[in-house]
Short mmCIF file of N, CA and C in Angstrom, two decimals:
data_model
loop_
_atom_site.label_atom_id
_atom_site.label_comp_id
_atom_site.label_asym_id
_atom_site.label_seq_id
_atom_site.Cartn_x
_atom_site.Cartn_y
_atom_site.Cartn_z
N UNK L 29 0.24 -1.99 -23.97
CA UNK L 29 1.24 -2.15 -22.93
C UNK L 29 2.32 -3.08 -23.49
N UNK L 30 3.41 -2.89 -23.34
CA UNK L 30 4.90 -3.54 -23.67
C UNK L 30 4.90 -4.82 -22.67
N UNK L 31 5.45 -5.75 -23.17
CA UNK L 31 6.37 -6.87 -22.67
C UNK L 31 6.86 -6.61 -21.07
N UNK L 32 7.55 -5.21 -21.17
CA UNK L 32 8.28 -4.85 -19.72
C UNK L 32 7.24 -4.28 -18.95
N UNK L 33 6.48 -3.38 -19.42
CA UNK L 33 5.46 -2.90 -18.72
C UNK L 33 4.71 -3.80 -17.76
N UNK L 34 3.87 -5.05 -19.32
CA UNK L 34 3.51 -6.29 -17.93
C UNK L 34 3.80 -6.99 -17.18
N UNK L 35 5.41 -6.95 -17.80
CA UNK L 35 6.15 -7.66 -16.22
C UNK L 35 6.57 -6.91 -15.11
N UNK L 36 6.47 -5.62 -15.13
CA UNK L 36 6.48 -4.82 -14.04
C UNK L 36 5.11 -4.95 -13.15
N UNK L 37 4.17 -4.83 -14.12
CA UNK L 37 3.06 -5.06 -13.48
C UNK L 37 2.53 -5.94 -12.54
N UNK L 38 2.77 -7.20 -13.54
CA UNK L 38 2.35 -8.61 -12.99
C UNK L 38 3.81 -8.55 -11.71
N UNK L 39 4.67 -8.02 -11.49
CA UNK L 39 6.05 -8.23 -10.70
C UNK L 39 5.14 -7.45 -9.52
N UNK L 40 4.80 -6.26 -9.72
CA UNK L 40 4.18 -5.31 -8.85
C UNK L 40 3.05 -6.21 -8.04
N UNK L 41 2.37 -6.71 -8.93
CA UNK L 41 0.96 -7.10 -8.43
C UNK L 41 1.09 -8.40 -7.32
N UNK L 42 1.85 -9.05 -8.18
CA UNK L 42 2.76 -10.39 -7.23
C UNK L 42 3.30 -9.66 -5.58
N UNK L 43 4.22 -8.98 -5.88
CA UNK L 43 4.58 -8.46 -4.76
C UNK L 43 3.29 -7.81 -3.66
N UNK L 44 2.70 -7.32 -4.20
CA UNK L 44 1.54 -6.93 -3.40
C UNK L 44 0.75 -7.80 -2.75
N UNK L 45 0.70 -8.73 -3.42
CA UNK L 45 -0.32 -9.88 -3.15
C UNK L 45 0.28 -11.06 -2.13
N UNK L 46 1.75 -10.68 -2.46
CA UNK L 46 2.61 -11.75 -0.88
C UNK L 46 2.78 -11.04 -0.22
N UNK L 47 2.72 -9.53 0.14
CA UNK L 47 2.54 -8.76 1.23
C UNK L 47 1.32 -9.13 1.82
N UNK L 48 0.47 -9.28 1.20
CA UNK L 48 -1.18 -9.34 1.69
C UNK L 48 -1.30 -11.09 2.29
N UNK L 49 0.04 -12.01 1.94
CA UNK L 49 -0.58 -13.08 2.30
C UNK L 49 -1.53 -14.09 1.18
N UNK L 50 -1.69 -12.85 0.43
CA UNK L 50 -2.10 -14.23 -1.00
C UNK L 50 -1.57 -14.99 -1.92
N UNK L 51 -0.41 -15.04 -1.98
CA UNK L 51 0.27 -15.44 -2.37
C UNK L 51 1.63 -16.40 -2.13
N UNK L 52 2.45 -17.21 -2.55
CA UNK L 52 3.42 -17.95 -1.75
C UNK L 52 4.50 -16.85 -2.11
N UNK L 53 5.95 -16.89 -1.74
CA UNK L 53 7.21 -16.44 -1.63
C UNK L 53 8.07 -17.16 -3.41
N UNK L 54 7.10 -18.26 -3.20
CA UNK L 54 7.82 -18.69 -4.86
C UNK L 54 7.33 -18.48 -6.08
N UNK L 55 5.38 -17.98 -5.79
CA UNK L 55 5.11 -16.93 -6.63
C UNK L 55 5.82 -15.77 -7.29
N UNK L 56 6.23 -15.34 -6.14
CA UNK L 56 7.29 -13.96 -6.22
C UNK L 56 8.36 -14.09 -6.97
N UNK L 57 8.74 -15.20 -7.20
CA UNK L 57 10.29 -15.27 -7.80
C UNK L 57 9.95 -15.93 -9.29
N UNK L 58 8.50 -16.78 -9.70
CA UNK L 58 8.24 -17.01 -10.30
C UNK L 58 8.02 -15.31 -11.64
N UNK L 59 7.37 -14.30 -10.82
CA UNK L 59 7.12 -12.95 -11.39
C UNK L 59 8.50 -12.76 -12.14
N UNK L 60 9.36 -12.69 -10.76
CA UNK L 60 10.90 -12.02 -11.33
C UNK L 60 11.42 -12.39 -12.37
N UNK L 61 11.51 -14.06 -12.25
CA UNK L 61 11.75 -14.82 -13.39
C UNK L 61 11.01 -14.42 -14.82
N UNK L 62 9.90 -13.95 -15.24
CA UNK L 62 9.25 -13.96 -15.75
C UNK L 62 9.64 -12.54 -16.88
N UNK L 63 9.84 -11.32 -15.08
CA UNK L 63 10.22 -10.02 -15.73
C UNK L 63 11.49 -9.88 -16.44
N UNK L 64 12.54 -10.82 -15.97
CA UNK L 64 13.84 -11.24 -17.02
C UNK L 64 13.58 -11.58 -18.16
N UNK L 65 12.78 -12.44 -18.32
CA UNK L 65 12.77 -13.02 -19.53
C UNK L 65 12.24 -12.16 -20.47
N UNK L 66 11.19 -11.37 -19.82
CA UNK L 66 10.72 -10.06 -21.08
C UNK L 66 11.78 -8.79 -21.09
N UNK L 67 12.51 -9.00 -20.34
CA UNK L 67 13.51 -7.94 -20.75
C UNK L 67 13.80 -6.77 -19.77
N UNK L 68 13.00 -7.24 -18.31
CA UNK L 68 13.97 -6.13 -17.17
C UNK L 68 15.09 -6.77 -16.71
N UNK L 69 15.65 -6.12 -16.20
CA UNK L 69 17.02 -6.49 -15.70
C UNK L 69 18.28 -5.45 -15.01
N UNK L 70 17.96 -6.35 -13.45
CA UNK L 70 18.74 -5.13 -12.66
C UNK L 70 19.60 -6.58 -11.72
N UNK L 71 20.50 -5.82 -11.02
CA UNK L 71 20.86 -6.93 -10.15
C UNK L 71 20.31 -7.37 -9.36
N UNK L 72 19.27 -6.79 -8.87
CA UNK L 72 18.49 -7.32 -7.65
C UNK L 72 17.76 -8.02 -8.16
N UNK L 73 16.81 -8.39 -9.38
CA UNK L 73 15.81 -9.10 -10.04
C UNK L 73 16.71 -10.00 -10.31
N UNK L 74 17.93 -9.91 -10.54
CA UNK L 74 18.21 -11.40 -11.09
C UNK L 74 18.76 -12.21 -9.72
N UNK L 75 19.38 -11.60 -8.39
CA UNK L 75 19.02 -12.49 -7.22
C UNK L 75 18.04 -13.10 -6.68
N UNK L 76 16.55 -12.35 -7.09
CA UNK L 76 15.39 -12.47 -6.28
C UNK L 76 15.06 -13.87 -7.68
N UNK L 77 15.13 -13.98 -8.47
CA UNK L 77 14.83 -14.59 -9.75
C UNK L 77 15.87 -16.03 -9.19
N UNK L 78 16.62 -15.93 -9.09
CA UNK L 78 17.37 -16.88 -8.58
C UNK L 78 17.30 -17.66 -7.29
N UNK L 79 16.43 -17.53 -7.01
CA UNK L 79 16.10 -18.01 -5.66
C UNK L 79 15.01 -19.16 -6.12
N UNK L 80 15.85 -20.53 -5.39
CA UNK L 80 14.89 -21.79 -5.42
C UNK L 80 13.93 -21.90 -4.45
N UNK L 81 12.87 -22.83 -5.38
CA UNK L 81 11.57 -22.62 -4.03
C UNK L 81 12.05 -22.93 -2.75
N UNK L 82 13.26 -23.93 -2.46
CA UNK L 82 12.94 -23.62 -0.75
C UNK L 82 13.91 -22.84 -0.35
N UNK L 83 14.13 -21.99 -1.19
CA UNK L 83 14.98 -20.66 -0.62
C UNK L 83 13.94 -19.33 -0.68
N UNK L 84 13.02 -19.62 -1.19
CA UNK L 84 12.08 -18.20 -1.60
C UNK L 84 11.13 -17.84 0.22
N UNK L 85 10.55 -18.59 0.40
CA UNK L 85 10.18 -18.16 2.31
C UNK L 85 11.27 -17.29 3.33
N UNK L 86 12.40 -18.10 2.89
CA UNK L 86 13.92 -17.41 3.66
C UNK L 86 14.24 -15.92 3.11
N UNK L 87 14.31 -16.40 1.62
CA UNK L 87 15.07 -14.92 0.84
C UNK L 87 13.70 -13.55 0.48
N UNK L 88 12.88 -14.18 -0.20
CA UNK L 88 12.16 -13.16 -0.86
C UNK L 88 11.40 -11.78 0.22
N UNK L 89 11.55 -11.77 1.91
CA UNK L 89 11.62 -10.70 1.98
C UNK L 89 12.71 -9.56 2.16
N UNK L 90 14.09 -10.35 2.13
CA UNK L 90 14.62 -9.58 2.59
C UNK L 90 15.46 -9.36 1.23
N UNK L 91 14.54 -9.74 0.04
CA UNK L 91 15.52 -9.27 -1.78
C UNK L 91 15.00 -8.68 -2.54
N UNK L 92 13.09 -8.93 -2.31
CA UNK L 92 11.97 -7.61 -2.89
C UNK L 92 11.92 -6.89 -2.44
N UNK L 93 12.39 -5.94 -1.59
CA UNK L 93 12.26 -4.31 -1.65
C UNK L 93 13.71 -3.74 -2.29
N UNK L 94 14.77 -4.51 -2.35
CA UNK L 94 15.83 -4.12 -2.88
C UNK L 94 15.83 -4.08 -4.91
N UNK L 95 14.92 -5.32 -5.09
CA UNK L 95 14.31 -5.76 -6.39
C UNK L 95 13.53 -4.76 -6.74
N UNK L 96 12.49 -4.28 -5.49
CA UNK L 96 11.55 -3.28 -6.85
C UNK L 96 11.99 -2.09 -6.31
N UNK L 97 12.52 -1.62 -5.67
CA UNK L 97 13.33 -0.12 -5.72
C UNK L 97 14.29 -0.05 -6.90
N UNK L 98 15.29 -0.85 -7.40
CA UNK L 98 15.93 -1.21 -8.27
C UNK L 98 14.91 -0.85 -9.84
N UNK L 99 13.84 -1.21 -9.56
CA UNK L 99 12.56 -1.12 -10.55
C UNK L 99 11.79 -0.25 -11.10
N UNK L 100 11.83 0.73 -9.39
CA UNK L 100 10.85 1.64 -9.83
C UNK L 100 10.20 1.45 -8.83
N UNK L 101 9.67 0.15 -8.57
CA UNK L 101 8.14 -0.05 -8.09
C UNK L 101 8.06 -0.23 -6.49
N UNK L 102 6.90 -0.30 -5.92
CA UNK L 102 6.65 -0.05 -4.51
C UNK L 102 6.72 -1.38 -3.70
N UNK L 103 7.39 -1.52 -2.56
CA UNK L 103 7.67 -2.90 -1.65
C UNK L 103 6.48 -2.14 -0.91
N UNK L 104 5.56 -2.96 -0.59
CA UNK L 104 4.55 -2.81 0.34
C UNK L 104 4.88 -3.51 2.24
N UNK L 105 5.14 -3.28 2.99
CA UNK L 105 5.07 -4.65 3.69
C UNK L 105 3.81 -4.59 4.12
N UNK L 106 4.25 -6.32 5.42
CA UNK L 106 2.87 -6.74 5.54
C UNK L 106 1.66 -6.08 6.63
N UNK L 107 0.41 -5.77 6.19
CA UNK L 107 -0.49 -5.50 7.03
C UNK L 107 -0.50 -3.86 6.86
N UNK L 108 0.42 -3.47 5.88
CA UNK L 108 0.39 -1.52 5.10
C UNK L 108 -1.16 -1.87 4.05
N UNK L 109 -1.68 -0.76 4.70
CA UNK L 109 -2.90 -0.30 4.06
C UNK L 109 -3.08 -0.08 2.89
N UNK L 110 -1.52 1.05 2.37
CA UNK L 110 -1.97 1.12 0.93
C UNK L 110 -1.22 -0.59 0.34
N UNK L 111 -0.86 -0.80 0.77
CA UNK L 111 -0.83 -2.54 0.32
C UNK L 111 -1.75 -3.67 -0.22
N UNK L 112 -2.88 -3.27 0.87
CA UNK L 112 -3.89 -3.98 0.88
C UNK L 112 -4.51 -3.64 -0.43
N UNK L 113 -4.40 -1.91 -0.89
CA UNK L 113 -5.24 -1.74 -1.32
C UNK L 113 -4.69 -2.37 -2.99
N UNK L 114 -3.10 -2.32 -2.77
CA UNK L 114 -2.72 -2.67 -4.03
C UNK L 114 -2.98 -4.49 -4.55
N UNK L 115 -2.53 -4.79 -3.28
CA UNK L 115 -3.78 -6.27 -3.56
C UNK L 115 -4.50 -6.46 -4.08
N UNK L 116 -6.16 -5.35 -3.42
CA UNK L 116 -7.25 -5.29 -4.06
C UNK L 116 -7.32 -5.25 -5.33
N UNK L 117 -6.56 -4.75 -5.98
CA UNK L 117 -6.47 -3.87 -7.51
C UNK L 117 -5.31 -4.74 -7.97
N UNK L 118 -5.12 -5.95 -7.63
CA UNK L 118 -3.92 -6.80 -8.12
C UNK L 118 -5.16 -8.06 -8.46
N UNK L 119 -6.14 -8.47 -7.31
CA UNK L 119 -7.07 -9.24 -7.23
C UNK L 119 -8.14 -9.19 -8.47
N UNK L 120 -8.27 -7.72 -8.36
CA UNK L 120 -9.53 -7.21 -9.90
C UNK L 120 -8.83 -6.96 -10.95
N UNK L 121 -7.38 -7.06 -11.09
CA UNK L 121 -6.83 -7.04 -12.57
C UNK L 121 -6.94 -9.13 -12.64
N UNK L 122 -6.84 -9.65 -11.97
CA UNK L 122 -7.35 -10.94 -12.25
C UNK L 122 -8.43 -11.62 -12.65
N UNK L 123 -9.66 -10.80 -12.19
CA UNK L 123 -10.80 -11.39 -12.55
C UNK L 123 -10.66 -10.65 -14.04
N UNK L 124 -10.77 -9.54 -13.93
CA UNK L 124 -10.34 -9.23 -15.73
C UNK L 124 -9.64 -9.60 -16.71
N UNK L 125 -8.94 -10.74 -16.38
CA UNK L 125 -7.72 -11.67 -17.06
C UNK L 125 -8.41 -13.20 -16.89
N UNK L 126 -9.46 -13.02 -16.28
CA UNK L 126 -10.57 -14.01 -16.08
C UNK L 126 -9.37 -15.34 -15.53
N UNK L 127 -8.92 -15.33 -14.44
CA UNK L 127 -7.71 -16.39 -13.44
C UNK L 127 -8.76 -16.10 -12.16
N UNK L 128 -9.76 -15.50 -12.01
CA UNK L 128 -10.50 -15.49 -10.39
C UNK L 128 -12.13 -15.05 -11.37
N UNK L 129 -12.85 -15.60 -10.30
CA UNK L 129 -14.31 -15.38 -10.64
C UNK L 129 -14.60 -14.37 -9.69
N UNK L 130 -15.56 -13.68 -10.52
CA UNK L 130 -16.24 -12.63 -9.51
C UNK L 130 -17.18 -12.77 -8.37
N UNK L 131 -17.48 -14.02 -7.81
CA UNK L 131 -18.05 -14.68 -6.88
C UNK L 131 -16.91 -14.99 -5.66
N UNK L 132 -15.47 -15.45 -6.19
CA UNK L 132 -14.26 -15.44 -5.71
C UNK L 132 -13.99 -14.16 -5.02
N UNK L 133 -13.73 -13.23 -6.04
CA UNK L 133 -13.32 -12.00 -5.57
C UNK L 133 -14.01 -11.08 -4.38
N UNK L 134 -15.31 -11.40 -4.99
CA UNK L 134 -16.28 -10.84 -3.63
C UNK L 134 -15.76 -11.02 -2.31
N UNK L 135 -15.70 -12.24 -2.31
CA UNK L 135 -15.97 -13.50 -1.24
C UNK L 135 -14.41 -13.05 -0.43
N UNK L 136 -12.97 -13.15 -1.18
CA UNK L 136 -12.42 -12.76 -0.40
C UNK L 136 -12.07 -11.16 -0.22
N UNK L 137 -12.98 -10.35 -0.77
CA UNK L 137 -12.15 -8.64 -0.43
C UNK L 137 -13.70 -9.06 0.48
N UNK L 138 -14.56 -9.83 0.70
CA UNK L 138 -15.13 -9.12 2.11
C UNK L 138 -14.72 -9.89 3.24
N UNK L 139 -14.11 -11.03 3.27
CA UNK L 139 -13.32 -11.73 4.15
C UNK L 139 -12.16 -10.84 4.64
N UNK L 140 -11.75 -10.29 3.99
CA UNK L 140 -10.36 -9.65 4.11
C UNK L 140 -10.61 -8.31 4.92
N UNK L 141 -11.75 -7.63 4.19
CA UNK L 141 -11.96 -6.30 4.73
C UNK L 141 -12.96 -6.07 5.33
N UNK L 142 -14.21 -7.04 5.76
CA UNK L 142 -15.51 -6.58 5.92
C UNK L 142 -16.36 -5.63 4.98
N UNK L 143 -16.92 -4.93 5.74
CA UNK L 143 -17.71 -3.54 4.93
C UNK L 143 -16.50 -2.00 4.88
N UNK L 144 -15.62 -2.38 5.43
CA UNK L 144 -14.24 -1.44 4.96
C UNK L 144 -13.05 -1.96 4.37
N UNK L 145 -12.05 -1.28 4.24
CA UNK L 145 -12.77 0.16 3.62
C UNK L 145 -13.54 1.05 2.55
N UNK L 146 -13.51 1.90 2.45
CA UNK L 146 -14.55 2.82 0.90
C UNK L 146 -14.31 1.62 -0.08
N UNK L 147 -13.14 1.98 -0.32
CA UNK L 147 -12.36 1.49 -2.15
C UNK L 147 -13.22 -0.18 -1.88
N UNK L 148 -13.41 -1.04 -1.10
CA UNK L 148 -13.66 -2.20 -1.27
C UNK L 148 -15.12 -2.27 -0.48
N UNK L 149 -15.63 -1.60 -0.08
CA UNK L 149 -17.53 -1.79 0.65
C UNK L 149 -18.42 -2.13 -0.41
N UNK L 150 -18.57 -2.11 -1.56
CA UNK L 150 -19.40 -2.56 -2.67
C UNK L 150 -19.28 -3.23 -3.06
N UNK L 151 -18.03 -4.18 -2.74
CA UNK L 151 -18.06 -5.71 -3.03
C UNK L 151 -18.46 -6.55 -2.14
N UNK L 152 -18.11 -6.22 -0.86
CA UNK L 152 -18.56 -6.61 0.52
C UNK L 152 -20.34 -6.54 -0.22
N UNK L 153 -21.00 -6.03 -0.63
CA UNK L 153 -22.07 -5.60 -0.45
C UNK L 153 -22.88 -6.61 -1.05
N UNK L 154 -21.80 -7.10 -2.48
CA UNK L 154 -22.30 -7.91 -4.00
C UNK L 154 -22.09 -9.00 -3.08
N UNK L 155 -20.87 -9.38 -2.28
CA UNK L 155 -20.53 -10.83 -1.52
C UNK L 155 -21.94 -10.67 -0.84
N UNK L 156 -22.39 -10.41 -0.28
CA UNK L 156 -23.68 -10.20 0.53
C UNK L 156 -25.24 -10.77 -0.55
N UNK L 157 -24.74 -10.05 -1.41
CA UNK L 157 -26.06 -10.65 -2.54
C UNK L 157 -25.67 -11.67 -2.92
N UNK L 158 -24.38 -12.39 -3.16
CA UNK L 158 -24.76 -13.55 -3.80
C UNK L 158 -25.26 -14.91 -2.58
N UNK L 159 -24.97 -14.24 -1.22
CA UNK L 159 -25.34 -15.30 -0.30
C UNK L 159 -26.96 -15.01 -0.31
N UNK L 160 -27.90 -14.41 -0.54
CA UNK L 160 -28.92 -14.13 -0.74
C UNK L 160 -29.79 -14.72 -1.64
N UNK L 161 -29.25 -15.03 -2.99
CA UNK L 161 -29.51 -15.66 -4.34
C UNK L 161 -30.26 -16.80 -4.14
N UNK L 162 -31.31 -17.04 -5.02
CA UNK L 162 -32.11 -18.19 -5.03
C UNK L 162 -31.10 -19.12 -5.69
N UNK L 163 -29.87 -19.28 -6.72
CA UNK L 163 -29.18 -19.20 -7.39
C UNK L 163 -29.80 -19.26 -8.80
N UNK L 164 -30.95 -18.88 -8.87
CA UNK L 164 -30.93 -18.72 -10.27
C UNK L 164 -29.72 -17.81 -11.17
N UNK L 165 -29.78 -18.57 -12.46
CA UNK L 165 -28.93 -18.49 -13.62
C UNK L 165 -28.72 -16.71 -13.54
N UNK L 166 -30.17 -15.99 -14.21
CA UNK L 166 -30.02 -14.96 -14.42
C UNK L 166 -29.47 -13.97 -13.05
N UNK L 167 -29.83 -13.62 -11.83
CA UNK L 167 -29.63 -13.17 -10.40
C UNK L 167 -28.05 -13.27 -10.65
N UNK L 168 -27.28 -14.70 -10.71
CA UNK L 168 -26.08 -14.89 -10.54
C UNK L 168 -25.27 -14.10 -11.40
N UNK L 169 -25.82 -13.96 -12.46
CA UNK L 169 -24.74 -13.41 -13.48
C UNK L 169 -24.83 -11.93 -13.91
N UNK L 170 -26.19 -11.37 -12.80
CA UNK L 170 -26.43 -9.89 -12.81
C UNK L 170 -25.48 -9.17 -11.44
N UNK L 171 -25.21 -10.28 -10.64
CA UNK L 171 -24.12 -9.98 -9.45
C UNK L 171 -22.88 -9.98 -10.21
N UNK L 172 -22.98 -10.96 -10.77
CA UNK L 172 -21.52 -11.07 -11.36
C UNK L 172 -21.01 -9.99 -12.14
N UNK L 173 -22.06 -9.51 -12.90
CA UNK L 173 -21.61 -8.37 -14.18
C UNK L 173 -21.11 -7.19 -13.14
N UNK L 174 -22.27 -7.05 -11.93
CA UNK L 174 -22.09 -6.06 -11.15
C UNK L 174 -20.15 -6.21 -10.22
N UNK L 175 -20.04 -7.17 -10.19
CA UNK L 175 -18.35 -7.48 -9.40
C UNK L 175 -17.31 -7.08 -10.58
N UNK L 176 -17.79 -7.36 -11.93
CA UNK L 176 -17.01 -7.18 -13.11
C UNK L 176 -16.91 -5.73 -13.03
N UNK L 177 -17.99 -5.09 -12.81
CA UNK L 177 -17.83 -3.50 -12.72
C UNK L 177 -16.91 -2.73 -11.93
N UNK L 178 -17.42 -3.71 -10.78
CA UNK L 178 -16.41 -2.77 -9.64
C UNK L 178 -14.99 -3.34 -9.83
N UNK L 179 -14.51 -4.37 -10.49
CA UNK L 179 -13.09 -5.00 -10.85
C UNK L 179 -12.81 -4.04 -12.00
N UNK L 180 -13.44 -3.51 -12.62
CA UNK L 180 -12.79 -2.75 -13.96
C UNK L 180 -12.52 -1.42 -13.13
N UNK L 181 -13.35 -0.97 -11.69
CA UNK L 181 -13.13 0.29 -10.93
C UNK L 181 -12.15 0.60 -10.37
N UNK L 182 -11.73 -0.55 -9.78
CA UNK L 182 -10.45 -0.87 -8.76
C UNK L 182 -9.26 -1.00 -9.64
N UNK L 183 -9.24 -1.11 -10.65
CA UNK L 183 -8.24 -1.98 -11.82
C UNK L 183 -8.07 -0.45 -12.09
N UNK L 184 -8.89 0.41 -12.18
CA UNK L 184 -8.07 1.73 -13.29
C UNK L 184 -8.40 2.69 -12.02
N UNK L 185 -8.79 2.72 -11.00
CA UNK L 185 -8.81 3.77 -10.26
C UNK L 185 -7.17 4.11 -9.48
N UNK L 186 -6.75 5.51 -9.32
CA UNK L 186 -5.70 5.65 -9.05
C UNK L 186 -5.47 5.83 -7.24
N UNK L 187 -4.62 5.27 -7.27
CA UNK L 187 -3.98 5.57 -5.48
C UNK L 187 -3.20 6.59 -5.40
N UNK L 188 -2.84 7.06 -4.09
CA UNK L 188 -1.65 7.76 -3.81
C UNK L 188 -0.42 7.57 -3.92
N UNK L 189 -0.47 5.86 -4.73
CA UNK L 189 1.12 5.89 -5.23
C UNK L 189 1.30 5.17 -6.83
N UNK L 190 1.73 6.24 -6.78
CA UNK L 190 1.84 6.71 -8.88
C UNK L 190 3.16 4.86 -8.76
N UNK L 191 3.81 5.13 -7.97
CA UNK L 191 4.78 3.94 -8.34
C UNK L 191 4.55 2.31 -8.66
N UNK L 192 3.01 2.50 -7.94
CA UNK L 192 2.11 1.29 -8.09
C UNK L 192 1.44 1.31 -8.64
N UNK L 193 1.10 2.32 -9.89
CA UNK L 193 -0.04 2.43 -10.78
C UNK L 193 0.96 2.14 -12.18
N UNK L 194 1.55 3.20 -12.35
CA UNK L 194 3.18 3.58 -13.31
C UNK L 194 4.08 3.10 -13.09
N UNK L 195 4.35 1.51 -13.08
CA UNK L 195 5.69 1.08 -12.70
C UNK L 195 6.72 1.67 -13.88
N UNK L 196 7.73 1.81 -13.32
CA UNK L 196 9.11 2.16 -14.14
C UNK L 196 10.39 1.89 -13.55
N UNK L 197 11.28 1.71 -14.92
CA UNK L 197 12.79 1.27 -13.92
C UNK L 197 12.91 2.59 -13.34
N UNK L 198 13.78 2.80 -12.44
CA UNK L 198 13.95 3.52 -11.62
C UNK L 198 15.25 4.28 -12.54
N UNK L 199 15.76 6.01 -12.58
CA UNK L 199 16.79 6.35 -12.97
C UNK L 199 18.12 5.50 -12.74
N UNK L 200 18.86 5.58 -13.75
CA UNK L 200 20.24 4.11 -13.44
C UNK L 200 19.57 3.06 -13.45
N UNK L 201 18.75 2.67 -13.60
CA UNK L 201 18.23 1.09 -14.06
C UNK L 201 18.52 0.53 -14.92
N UNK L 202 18.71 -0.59 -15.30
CA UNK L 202 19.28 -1.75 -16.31
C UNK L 202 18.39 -2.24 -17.05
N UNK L 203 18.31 -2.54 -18.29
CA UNK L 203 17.45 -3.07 -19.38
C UNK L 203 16.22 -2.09 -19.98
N UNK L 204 15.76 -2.78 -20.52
CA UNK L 204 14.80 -1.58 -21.25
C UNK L 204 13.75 -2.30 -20.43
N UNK L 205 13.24 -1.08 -19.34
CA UNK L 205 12.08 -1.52 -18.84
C UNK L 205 11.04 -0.42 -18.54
N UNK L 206 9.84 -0.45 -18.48
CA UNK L 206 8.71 0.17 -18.42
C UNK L 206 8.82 1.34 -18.10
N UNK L 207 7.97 2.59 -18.88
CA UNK L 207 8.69 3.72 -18.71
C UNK L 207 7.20 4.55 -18.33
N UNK L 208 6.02 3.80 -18.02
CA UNK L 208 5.13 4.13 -17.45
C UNK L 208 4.08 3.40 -17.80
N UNK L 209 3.00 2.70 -17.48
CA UNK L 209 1.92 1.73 -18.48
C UNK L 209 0.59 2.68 -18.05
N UNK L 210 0.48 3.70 -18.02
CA UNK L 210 -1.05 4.41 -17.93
C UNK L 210 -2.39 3.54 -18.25
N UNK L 211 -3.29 3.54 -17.42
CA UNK L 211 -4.24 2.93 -17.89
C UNK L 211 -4.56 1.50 -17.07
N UNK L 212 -3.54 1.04 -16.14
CA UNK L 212 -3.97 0.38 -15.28
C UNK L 212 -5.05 0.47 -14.83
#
């Protein structure tokens, strides 16, 4: 994966994840910032990029959907389903970048979702076993391998939107940016 690719990504995943509430508004601009510097560049990323933290609560919803249309990529808002789900799969590309533990991750996709929906009930399930655990060493880290699994599932399994799997600048887009990263 390219430079632009992961900052589409990590831009994508950010965005998803302050739709969902996990994230702050200066996260978000922290991404943008980030995707400039590797080399996207549209006008809307460099407003949303420009935004100081106590301007990012005020600005960043009403400059990321203009930012990742500009991009390619999908504005989720808040409490959209397939949102959540891009969360989810924003959450398990983290534990795979090892920034969240798989005890973490459990813990909040079953807080978040309960035992629904599909894409997330088998973590709900692992969150369930580790409250179970004597905590022995070995038990813990056979849950864990098992959360690693379903994070590598969620991480490459595809949704109904290619725009959140395949970020890309959008036709007429500015800079050399991601022209699909397959394999998410």
């Amino acid at each position: 994966m390219t430079s632009t690719e992961a900052a589409a990504l990590a831009l994508q995943d950010h965005a998803a994840l302050w739709s969902a509430g996990d994230v702050r508004a200066s996260d978000v601009v922290d991404a943008a910032c980030s995707a400039l510097v590797a080399g996207l560049d549209t006008p809307g990323l460099r407003i949303l990029a420009a935004c100081t933290r106590a301007e990012a609560d005020y600005d960043v919803p009403h400059l990321l959907p203009e930012a990742l249309d500009e991009l390619g990529l999908t504005f989720y808002p808040f409490a959209d389903e397939a949102g959540q789900e891009a969360a989810a799969r924003a959450l398990a590309r983290r534990v795979l970048a090892g920034e969240l533990t798989p005890r973490e991750f459990a813990f909040r996709m079953h807080q978040r979702h309960g035992h629904e929906p599909a894409l997330t009930e088998r973590l709900a399930e692992l969150d369930d076993k580790y409250g179970i655990l004597e905590y022995g060493d070995r038990a813990v880290a056979q849950v864990d391998a098992e959360v690693t699994a379903e994070a590598r599932r969620l991480a490459a399994h595809p949704s109904g939107d290619t725009a959140a799997e395949e970020p890309g600048v959008a036709a007429g887009g500015h800079g050399a940016g991601p022209t699909g990263a397959g394999g998410l």
